[in-house]
PDB file of C-alpha atoms in Angstrom:
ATOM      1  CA  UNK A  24      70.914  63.545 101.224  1.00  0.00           C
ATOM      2  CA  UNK A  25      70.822  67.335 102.590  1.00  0.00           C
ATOM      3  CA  UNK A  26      71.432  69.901 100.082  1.00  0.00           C
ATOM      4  CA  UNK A  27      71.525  73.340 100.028  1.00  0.00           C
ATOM      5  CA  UNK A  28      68.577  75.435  99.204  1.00  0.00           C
ATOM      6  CA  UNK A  29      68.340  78.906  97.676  1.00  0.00           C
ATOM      7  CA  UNK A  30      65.294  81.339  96.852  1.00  0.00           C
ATOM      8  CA  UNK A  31      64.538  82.211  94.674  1.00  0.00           C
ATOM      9  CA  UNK A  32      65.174  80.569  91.575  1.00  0.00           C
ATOM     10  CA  UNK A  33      64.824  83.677  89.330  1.00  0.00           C
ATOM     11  CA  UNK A  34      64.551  87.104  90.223  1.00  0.00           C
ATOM     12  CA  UNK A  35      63.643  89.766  87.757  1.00  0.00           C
ATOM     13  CA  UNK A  36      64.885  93.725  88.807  1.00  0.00           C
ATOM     14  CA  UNK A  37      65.363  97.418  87.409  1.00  0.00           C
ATOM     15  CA  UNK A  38      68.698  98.773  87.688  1.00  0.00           C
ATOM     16  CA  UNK A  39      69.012 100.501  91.094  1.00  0.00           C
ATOM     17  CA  UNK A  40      66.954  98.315  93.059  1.00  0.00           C
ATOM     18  CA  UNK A  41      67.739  96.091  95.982  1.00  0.00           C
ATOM     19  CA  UNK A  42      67.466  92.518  95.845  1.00  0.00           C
ATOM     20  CA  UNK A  43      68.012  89.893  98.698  1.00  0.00           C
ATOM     21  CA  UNK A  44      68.880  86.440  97.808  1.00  0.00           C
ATOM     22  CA  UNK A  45      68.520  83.665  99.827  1.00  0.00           C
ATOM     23  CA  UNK A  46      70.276  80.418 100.972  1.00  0.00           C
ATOM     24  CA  UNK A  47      70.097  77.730 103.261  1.00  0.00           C
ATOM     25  CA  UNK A  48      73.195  75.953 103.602  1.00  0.00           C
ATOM     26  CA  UNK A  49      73.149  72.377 105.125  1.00  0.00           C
ATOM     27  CA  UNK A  50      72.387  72.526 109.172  1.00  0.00           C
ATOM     28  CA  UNK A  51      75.969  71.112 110.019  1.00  0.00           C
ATOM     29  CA  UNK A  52      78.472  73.319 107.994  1.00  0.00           C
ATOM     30  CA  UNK A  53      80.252  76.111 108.982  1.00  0.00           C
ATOM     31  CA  UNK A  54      81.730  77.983 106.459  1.00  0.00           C
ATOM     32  CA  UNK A  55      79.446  79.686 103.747  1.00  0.00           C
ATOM     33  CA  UNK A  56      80.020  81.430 100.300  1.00  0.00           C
ATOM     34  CA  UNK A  57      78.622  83.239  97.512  1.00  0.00           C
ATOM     35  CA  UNK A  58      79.957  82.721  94.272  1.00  0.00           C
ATOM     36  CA  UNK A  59      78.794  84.188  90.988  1.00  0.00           C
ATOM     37  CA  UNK A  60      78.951  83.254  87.484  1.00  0.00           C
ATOM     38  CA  UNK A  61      77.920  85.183  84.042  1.00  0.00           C
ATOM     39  CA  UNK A  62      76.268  83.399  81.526  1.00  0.00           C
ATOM     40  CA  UNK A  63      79.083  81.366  79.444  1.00  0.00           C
ATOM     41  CA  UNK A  64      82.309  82.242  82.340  1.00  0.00           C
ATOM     42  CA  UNK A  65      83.611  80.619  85.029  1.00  0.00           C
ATOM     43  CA  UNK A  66      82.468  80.667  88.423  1.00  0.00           C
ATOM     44  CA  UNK A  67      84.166  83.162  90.197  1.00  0.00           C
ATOM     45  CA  UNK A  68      84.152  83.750  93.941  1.00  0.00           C
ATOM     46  CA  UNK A  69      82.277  86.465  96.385  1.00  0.00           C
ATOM     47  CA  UNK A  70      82.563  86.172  99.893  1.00  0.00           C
ATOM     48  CA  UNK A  71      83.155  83.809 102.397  1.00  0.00           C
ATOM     49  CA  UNK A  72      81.599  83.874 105.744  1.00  0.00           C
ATOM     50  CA  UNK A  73      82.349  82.078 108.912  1.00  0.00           C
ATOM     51  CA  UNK A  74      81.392  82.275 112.839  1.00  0.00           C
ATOM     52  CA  UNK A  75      79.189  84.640 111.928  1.00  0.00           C
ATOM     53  CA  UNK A  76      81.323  87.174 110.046  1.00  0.00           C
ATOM     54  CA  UNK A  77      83.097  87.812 106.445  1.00  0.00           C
ATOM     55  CA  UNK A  78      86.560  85.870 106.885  1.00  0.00           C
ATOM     56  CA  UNK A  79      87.134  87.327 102.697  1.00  0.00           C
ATOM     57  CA  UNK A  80      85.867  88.715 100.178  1.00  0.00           C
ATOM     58  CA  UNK A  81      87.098  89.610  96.231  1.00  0.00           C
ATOM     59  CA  UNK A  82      87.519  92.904  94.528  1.00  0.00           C
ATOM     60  CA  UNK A  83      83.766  92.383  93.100  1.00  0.00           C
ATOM     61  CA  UNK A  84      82.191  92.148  96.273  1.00  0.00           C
ATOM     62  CA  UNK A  85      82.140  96.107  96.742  1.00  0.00           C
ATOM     63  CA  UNK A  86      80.045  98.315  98.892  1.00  0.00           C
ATOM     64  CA  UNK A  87      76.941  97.070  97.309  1.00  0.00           C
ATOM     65  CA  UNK A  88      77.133  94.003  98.446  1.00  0.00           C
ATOM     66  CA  UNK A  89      76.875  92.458 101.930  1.00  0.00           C
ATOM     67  CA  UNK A  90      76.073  89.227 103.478  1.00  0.00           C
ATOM     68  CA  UNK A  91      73.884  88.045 106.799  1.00  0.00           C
ATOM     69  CA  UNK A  92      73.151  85.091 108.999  1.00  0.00           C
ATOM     70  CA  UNK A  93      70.354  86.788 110.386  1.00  0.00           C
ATOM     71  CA  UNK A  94      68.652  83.454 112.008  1.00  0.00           C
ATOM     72  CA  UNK A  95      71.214  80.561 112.031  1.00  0.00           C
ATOM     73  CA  UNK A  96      69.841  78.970 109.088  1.00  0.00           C
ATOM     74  CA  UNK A  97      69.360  81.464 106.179  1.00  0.00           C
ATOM     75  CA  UNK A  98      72.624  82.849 105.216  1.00  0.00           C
ATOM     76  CA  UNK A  99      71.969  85.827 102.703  1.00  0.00           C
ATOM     77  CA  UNK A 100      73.258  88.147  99.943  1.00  0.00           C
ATOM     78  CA  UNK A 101      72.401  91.631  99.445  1.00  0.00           C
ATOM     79  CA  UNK A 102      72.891  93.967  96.256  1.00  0.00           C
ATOM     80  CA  UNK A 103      71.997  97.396  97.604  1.00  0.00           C
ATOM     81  CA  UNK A 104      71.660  99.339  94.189  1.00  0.00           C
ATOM     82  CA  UNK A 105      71.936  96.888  91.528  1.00  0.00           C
ATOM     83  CA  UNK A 106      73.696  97.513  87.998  1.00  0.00           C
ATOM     84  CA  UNK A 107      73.032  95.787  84.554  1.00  0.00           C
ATOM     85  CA  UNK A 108      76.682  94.194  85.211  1.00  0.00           C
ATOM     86  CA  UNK A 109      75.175  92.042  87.931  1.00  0.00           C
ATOM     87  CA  UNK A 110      72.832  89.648  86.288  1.00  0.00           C
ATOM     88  CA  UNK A 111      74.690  86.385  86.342  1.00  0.00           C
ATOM     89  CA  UNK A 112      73.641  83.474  88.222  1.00  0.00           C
ATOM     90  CA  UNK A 113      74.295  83.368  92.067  1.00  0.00           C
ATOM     91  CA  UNK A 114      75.327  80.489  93.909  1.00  0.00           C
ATOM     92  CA  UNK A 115      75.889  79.681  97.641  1.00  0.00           C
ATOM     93  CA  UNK A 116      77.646  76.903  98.749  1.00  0.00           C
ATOM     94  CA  UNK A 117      78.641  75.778 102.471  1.00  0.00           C
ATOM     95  CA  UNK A 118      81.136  73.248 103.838  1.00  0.00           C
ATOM     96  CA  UNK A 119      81.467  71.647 106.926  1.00  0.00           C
ATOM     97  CA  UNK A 120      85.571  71.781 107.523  1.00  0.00           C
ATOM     98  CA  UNK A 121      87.683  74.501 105.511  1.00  0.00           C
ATOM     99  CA  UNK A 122      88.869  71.654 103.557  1.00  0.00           C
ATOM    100  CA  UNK A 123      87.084  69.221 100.984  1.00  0.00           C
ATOM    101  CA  UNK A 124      84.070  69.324  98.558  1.00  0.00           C
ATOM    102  CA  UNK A 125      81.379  72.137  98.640  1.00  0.00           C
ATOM    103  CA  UNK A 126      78.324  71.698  97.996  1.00  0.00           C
ATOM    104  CA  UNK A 127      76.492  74.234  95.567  1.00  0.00           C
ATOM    105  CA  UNK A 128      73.188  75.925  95.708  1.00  0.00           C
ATOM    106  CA  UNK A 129      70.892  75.361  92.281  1.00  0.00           C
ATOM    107  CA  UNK A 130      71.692  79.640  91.942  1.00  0.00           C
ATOM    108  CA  UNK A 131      69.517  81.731  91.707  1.00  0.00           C
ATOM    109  CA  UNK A 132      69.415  83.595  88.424  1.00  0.00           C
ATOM    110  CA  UNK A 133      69.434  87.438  88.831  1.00  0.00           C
ATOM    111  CA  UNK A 134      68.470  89.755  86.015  1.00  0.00           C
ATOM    112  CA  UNK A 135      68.835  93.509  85.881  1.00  0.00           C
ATOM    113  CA  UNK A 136      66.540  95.690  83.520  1.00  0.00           C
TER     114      UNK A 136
ATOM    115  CA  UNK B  20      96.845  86.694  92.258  1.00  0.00           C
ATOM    116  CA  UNK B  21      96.481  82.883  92.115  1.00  0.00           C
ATOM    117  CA  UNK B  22      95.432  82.071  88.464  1.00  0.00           C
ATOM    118  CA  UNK B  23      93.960  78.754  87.056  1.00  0.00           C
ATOM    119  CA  UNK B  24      94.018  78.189  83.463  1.00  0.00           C
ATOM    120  CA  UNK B  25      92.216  75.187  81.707  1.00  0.00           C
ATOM    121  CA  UNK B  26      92.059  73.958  78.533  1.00  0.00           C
ATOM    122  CA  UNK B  27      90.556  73.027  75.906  1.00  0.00           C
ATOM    123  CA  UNK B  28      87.838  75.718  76.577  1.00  0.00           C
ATOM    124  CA  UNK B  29      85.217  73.245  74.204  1.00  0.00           C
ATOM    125  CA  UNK B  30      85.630  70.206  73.009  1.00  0.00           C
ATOM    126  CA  UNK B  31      83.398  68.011  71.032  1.00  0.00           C
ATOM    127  CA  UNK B  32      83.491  64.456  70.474  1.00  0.00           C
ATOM    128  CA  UNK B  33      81.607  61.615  69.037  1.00  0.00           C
ATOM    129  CA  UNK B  34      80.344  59.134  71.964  1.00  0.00           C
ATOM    130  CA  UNK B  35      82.348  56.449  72.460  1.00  0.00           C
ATOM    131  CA  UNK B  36      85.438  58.737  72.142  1.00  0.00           C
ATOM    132  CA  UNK B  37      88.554  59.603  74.694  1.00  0.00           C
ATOM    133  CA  UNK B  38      88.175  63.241  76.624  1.00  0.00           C
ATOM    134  CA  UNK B  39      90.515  65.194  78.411  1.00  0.00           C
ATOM    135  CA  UNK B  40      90.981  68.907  79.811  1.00  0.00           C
ATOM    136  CA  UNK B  41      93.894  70.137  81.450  1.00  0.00           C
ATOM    137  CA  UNK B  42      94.134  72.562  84.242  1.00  0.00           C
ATOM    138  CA  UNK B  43      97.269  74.880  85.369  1.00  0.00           C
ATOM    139  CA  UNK B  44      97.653  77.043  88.388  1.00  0.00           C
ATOM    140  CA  UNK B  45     100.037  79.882  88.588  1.00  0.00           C
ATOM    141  CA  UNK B  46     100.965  79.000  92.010  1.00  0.00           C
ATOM    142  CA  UNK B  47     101.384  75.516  93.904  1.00  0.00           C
ATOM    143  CA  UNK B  48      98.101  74.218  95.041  1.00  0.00           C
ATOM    144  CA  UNK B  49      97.409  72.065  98.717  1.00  0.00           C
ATOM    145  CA  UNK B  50      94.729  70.520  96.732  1.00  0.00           C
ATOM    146  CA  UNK B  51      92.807  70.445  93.240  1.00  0.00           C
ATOM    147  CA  UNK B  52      89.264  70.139  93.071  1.00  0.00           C
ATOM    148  CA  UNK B  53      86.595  69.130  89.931  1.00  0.00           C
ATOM    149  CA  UNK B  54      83.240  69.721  89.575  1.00  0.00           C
ATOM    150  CA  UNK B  55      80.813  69.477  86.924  1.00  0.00           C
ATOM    151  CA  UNK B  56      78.264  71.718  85.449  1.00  0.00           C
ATOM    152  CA  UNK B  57      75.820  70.476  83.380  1.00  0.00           C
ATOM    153  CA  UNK B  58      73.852  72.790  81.256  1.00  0.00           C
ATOM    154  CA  UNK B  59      71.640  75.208  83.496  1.00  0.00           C
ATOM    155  CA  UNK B  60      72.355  73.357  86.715  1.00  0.00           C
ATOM    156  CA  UNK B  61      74.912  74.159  89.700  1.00  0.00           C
ATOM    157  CA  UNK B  62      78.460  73.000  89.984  1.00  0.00           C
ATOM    158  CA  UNK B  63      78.728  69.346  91.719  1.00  0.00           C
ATOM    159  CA  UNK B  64      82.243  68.228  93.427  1.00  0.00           C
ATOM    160  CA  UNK B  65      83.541  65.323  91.225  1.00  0.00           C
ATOM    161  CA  UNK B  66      86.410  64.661  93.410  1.00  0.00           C
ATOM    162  CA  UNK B  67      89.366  66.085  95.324  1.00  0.00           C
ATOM    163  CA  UNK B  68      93.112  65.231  95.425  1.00  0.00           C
ATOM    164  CA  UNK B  69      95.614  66.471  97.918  1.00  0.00           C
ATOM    165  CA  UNK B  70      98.921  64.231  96.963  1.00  0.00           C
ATOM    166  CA  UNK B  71     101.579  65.275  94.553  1.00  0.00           C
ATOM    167  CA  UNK B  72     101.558  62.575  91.489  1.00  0.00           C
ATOM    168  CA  UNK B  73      98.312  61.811  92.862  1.00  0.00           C
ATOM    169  CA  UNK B  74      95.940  59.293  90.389  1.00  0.00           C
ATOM    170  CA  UNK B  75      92.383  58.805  91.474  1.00  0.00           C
ATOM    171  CA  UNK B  76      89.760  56.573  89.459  1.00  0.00           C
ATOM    172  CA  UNK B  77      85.959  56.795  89.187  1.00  0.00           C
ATOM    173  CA  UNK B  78      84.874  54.437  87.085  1.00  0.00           C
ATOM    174  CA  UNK B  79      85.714  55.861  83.416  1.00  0.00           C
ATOM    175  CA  UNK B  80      86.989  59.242  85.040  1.00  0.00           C
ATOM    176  CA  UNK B  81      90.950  59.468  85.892  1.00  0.00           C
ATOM    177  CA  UNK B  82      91.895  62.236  87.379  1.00  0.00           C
ATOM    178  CA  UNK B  83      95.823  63.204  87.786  1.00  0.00           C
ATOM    179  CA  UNK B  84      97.401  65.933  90.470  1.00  0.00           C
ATOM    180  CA  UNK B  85     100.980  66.795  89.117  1.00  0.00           C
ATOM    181  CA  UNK B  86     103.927  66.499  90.689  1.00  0.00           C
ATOM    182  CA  UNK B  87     104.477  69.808  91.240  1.00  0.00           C
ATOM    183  CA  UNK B  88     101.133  70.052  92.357  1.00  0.00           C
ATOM    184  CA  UNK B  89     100.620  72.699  89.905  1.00  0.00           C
ATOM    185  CA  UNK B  90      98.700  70.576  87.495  1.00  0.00           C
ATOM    186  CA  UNK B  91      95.792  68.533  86.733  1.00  0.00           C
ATOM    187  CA  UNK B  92      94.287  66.469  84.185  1.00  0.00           C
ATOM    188  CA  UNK B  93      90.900  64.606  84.087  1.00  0.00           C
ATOM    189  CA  UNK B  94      90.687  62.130  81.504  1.00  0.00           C
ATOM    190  CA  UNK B  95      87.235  60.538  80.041  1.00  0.00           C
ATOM    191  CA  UNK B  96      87.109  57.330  78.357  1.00  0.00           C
ATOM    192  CA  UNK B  97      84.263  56.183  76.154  1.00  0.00           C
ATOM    193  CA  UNK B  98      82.263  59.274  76.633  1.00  0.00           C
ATOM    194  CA  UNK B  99      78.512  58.420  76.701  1.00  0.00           C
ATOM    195  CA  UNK B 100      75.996  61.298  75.907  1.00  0.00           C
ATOM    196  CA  UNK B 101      75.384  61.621  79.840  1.00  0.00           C
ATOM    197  CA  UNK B 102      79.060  63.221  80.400  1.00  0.00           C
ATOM    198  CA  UNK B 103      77.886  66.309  78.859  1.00  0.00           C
ATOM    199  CA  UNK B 104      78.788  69.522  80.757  1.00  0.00           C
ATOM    200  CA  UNK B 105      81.401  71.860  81.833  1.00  0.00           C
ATOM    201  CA  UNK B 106      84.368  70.026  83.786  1.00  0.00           C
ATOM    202  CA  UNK B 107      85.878  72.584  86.136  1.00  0.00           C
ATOM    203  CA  UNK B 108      88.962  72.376  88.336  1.00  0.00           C
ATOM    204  CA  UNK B 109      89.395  74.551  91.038  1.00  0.00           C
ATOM    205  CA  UNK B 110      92.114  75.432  93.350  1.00  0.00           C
ATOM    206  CA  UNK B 111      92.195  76.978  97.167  1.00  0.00           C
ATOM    207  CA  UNK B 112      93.622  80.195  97.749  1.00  0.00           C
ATOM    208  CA  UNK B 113      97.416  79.865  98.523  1.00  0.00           C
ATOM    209  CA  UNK B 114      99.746  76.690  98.777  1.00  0.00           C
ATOM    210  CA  UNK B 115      99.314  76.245 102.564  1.00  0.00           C
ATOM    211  CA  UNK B 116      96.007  76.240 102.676  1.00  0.00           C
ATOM    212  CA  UNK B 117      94.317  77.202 106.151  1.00  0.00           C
ATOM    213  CA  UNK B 118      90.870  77.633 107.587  1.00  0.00           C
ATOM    214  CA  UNK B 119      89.128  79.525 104.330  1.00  0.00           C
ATOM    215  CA  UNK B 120      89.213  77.703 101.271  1.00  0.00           C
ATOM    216  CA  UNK B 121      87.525  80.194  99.036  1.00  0.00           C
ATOM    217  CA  UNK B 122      87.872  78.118  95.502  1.00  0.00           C
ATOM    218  CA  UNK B 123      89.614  79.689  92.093  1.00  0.00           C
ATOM    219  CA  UNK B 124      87.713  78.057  89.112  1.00  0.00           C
ATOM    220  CA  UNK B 125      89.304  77.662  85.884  1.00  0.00           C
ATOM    221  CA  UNK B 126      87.190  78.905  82.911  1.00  0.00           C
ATOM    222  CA  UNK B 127      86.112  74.988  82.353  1.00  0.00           C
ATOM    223  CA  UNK B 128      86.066  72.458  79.462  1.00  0.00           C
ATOM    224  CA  UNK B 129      82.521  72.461  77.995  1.00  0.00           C
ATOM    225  CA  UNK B 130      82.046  69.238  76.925  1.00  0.00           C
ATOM    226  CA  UNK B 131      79.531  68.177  73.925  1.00  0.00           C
ATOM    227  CA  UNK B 132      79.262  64.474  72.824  1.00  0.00           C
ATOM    228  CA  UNK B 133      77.542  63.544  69.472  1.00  0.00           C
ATOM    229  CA  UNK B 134      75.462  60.268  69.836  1.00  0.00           C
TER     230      UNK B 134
END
């Protein structure tokens, strides 16, 4: 069954750096999204991303942040300068239609020093 | 903005026992969705319903969409050690739906069942 894939599984960062993490949603789906969740909360959306540009995004996804499709298959998240307030796990997900089930990433678990 | 509430946030039970978290939205949903999280892994789409009054069945799972489509309930029976996780619902943005459906998650219904 085709999943979605993200890289890597754990990254490790000082405050202020700039970390790239990386999905590959499943080859037929066209909408994409970044979600985030702190340890014990809810999973709380990011951005969503469609023919190739952001169709929304929340009030957390500030000018840190921004997403690509650089390739057709990788679609990934950027945190320019990051703060100790982002470590939470990140998870992409993708969907074929707007409507119906979408299928999570295994996140990728950021930590900031 | 569109708020969805759920509750109980924990609830632990001995196996063999009945389960069931409720979830609320502020505003009228075109759909509900649950997923489950088990501990450390990703959320996983349980099921999705669209109808008002809508009851849907998987195996010991029922799952109910209110009326007013501003509800939902998913009920466990007979809870066996492997139903362990978070249980969230989660609602699209807006009552008419459209081409995005960015999801609102409740805060989920961790689930813990004593063998």
């Amino acid at each position: 069954e085709p999943e979605v894939t993200q890289t890597p599984s754990h990254q490790v960062t000082q405050m202020g750096q700039e970390v790239i993490l990386r999905c590959v949603p499943i080859s037929n789906h066209l909408y994409f999204y970044w979600y985030r969740q702190i340890l014990g909360q809810k999973v709380e959306f990011l951005v969503s991303f469609y023919n190739n540009e952001i169709s929304e995004k929340s009030e957390i996804f500030d000018d840190q942040f921004s997403v690509e499709r650089p390739d057709g298959s990788n679609f990934t998240l950027k945190i320019r300068s990051t703060k100790l307030e982002d470590s939470a796990m990140y998870f992409c997900a993708s969907i074929r239609q707007g409507v119906g089930e979408q299928y999570f990433g295994p996140g990728t678990r950021l930590t900031v020093t | 903005g569109q708020q969805v509430m759920q509750i109980p946030q924990y609830q632990h039970v001995q196996e063999g026992e009945d389960f069931t978290t409720y979830c609320n939205s502020s505003t009228t949903l075109s759909n509900i969705q649950w997923y489950k999280q088990r501990p450390g892994g990703h959320p996983v789409f349980l099921i999705q319903l669209v109808k008002s009054g809508e009851v849907k069945k998987q195996k010991r799972l029922t799952f109910q969409f209110g009326e007013a489509k501003k509800n939902s309930s998913l009920h466990i029976t007979a809870t066996q050690t492997t139903d362990v996780g978070t249980y969230f619902c989660a609602g699209p943005k807006g009552s008419s739906g459209g081409s995005n459906y960015k999801l609102t998650f409740g805060k989920g219904t961790l689930l813990t069942v004593n063998p």
